[in-house]
PDB file of C-alpha atoms in Angstrom:
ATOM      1  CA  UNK A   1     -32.829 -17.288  98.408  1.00  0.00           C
ATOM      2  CA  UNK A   2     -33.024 -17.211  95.079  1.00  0.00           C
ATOM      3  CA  UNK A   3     -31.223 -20.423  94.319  1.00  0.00           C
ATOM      4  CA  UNK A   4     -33.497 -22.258  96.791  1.00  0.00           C
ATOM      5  CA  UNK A   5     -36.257 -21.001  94.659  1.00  0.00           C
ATOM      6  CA  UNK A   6     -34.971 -22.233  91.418  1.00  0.00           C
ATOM      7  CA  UNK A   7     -34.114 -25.945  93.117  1.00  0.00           C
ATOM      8  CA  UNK A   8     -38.021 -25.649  94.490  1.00  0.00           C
ATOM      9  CA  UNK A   9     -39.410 -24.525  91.202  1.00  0.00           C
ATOM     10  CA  UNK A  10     -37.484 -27.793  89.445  1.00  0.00           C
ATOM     11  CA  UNK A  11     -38.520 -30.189  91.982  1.00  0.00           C
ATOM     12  CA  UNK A  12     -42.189 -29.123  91.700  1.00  0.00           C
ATOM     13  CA  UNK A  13     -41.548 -29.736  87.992  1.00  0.00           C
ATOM     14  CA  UNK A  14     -39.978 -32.934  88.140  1.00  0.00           C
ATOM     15  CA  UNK A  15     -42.946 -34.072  90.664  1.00  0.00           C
ATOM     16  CA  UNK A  16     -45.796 -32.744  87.972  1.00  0.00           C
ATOM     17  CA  UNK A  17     -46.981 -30.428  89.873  1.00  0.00           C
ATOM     18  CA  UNK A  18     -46.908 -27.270  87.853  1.00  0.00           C
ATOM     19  CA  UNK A  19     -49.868 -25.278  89.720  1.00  0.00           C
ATOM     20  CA  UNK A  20     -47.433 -25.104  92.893  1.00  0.00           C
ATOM     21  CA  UNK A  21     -44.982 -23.515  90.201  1.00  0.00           C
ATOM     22  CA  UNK A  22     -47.628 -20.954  88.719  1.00  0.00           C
ATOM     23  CA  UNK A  23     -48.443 -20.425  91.806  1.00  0.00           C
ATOM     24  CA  UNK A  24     -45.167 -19.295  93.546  1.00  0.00           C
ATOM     25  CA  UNK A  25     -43.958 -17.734  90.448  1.00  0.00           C
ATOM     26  CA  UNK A  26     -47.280 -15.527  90.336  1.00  0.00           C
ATOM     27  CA  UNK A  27     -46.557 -14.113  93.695  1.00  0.00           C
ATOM     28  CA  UNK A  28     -43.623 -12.123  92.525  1.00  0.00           C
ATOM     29  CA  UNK A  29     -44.833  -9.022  91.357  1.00  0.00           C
ATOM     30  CA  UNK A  30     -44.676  -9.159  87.253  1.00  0.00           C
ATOM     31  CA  UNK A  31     -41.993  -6.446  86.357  1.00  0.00           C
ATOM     32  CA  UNK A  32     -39.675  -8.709  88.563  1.00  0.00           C
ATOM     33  CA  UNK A  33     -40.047 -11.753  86.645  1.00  0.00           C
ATOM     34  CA  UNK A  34     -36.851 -11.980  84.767  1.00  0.00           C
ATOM     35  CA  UNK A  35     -36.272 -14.223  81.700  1.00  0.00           C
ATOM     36  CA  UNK A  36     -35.185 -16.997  84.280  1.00  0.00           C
ATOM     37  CA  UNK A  37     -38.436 -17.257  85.929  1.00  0.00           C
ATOM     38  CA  UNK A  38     -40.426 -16.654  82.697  1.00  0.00           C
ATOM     39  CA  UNK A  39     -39.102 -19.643  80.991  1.00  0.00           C
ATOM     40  CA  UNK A  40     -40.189 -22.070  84.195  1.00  0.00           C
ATOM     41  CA  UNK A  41     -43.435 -19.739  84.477  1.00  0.00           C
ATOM     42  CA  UNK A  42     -44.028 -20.564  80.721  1.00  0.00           C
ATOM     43  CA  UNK A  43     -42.664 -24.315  81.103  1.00  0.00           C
ATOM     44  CA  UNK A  44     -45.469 -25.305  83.732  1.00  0.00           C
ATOM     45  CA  UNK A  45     -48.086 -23.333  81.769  1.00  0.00           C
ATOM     46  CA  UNK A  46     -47.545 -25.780  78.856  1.00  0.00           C
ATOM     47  CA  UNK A  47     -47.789 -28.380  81.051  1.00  0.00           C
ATOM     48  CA  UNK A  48     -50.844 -27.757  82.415  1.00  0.00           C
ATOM     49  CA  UNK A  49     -52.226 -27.107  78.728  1.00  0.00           C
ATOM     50  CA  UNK A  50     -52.730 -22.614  78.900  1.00  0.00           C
ATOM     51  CA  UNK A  51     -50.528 -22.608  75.691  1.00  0.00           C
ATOM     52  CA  UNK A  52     -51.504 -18.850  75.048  1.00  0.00           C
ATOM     53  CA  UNK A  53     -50.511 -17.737  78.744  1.00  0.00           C
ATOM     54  CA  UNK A  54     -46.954 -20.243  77.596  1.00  0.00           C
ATOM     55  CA  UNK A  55     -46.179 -18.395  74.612  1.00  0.00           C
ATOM     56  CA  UNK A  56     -46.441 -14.799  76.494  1.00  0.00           C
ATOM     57  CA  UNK A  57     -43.515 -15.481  78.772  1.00  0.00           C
ATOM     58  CA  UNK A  58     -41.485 -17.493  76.425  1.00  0.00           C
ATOM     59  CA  UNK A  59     -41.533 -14.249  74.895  1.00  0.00           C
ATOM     60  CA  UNK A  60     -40.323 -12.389  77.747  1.00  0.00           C
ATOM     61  CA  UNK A  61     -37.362 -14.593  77.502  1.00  0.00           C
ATOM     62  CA  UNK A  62     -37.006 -14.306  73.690  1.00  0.00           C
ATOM     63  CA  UNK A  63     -33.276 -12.321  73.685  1.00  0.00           C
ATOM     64  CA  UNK A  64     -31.984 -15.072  75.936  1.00  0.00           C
ATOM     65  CA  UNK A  65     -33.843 -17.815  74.215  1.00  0.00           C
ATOM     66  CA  UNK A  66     -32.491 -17.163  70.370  1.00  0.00           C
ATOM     67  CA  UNK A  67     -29.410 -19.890  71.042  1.00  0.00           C
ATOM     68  CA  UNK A  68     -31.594 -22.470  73.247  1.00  0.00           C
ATOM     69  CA  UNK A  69     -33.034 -25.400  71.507  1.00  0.00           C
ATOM     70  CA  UNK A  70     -35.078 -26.306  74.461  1.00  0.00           C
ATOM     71  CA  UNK A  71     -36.080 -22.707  74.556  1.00  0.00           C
ATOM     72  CA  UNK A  72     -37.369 -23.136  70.605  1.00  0.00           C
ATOM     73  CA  UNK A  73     -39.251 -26.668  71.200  1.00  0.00           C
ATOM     74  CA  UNK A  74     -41.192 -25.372  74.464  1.00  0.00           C
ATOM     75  CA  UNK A  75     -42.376 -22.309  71.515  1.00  0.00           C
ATOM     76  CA  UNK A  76     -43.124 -24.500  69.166  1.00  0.00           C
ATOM     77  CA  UNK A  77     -44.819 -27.154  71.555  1.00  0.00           C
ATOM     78  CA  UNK A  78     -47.144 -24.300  72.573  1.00  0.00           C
ATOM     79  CA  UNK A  79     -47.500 -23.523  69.034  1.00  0.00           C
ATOM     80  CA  UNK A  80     -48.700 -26.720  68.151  1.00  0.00           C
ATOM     81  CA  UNK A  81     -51.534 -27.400  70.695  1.00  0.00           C
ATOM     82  CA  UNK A  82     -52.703 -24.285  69.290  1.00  0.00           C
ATOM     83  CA  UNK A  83     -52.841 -25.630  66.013  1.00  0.00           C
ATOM     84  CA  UNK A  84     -50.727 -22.928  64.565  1.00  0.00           C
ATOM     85  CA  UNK A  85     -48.573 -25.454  62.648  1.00  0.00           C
ATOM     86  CA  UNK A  86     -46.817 -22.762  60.539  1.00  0.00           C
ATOM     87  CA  UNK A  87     -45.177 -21.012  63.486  1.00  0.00           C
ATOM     88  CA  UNK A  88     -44.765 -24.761  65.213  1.00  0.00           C
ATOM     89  CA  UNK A  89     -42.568 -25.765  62.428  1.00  0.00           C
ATOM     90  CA  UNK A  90     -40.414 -22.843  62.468  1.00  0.00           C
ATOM     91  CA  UNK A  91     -40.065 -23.334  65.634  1.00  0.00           C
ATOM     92  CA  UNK A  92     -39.076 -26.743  65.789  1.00  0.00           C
ATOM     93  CA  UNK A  93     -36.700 -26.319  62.850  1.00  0.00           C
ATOM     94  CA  UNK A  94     -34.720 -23.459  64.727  1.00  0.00           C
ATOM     95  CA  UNK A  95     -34.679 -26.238  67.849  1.00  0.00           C
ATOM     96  CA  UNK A  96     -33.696 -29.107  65.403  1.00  0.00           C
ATOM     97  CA  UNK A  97     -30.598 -26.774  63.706  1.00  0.00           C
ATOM     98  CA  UNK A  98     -29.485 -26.028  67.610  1.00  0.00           C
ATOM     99  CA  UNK A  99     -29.837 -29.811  68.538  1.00  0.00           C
ATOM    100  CA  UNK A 100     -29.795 -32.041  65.637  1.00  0.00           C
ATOM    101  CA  UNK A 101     -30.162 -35.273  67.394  1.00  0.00           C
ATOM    102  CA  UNK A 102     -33.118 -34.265  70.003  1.00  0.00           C
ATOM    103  CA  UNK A 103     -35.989 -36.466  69.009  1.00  0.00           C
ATOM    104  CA  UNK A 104     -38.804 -34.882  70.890  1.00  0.00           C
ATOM    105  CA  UNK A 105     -37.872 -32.083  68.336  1.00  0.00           C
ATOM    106  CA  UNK A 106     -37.795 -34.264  65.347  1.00  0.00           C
ATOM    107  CA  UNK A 107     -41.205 -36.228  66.108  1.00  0.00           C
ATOM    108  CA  UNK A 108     -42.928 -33.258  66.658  1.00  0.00           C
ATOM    109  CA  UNK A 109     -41.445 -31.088  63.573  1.00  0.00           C
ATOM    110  CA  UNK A 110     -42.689 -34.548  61.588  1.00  0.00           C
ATOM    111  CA  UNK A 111     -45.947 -34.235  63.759  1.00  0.00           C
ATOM    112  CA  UNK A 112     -46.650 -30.553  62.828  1.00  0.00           C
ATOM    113  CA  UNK A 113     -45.904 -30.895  58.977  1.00  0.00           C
ATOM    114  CA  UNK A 114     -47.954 -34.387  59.083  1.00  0.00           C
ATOM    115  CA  UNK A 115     -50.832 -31.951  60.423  1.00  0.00           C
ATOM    116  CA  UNK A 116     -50.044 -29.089  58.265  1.00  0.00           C
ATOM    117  CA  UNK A 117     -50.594 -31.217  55.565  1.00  0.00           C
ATOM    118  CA  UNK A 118     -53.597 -32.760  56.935  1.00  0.00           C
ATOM    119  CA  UNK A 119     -55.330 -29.372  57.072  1.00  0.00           C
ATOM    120  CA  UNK A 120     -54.301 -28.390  53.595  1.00  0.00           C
ATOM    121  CA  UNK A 121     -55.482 -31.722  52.167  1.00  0.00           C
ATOM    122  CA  UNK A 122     -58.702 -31.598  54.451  1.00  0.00           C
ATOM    123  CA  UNK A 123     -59.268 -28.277  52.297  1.00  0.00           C
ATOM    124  CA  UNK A 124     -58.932 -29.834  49.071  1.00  0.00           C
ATOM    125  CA  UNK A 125     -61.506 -33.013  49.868  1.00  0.00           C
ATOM    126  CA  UNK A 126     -64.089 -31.113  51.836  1.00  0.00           C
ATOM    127  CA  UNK A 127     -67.093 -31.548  49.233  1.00  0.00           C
ATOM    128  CA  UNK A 128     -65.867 -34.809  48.965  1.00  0.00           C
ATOM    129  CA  UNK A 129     -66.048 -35.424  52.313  1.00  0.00           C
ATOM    130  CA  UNK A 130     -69.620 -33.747  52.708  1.00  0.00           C
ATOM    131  CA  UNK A 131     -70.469 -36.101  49.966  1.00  0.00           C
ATOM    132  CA  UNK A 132     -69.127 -39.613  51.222  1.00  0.00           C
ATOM    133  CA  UNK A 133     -69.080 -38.605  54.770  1.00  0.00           C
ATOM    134  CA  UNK A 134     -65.872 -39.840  54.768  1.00  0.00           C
ATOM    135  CA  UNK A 135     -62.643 -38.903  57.903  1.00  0.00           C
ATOM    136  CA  UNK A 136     -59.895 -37.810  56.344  1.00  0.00           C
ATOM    137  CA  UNK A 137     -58.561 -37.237  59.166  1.00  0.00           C
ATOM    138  CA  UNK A 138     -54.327 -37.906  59.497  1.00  0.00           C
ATOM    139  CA  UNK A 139     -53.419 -40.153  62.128  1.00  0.00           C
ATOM    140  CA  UNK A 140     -50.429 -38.094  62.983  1.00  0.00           C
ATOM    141  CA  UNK A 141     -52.496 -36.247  65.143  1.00  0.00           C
ATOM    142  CA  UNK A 142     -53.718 -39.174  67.356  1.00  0.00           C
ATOM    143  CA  UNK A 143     -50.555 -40.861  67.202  1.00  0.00           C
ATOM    144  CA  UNK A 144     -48.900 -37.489  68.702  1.00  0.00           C
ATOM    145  CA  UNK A 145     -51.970 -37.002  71.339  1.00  0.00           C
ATOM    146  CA  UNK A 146     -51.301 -41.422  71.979  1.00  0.00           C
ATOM    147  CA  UNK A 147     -47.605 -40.909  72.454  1.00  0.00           C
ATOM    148  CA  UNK A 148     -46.175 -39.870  76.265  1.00  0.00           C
ATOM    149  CA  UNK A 149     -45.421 -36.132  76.190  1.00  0.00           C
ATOM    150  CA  UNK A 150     -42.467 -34.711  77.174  1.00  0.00           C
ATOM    151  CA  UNK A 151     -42.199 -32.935  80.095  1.00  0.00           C
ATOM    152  CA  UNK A 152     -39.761 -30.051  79.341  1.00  0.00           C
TER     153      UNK A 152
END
């Protein structure tokens, strides 16, 4: 039973459709949902964009998560859509150590300190901005919202 539920809950993700996932994972009462089914609960969340919701039961699976790199870049994923660069970089750097040569991780490590940046130097050129009317906007940001997201 519970293997057939794992090979449903991975062919729902591979077909996109991460409601069905929610859906059947949210039917087990909540004190049963072990790390296992936290990490796919939390994998379609981000998916369907309820980073917040993600990040809760990514943290349910936080003991078994500390040595997973995909476990790290789904957290810092999250973390990032939230705009909370400083947690999506550690993150992503703990993912990057794991699994050096994963280049989801690297683009969006880049991605997050591009943004990081961004904000800090959108601080610094605000009256200048108000001023000019300039966009000082980095184009990290649309170049990571332009480029095909993974699906992890």
């Amino acid at each position: 039973m519970r293997e057939e539920l794992i090979a449903q809950l991975n062919a729902w993700h591979e077909e996109d459709q991460f409601e069905e996932i929610v859906s059947r994972i949210k039917e087990v009462p909540t004190p049963l949902i072990d790390e296992e089914l936290a990490v796919h609960l939390g994998r379609a969340l981000n998916n369907l964009g309820r980073y917040r919701e993600a990040l809760k039961w990514f943290n349910k699976a936080a003991d078994k998560g500390k040595k997973d790199p995909l476990w790290h870049f789904r957290v810092g994923y999250a973390h990032y859509y939230l705009d909370e660069y400083d947690e999506a970089i550690k993150a992503f750097k703990k993912a990057n150590k794991l699994d050096p040569e994963d280049q989801d991780t690297i683009e969006f490590l880049a991605w997050s300190r591009n943004e990081k940046a961004a904000l800090a130097g959108d601080d610094d050129d605000s009256a200048e901005d108000t001023v000019t009317g300039s966009d000082s906007d980095s184009s990290a940001g649309a170049d990571a919202d332009a480029a095909e997201e993974p699906k992890r």
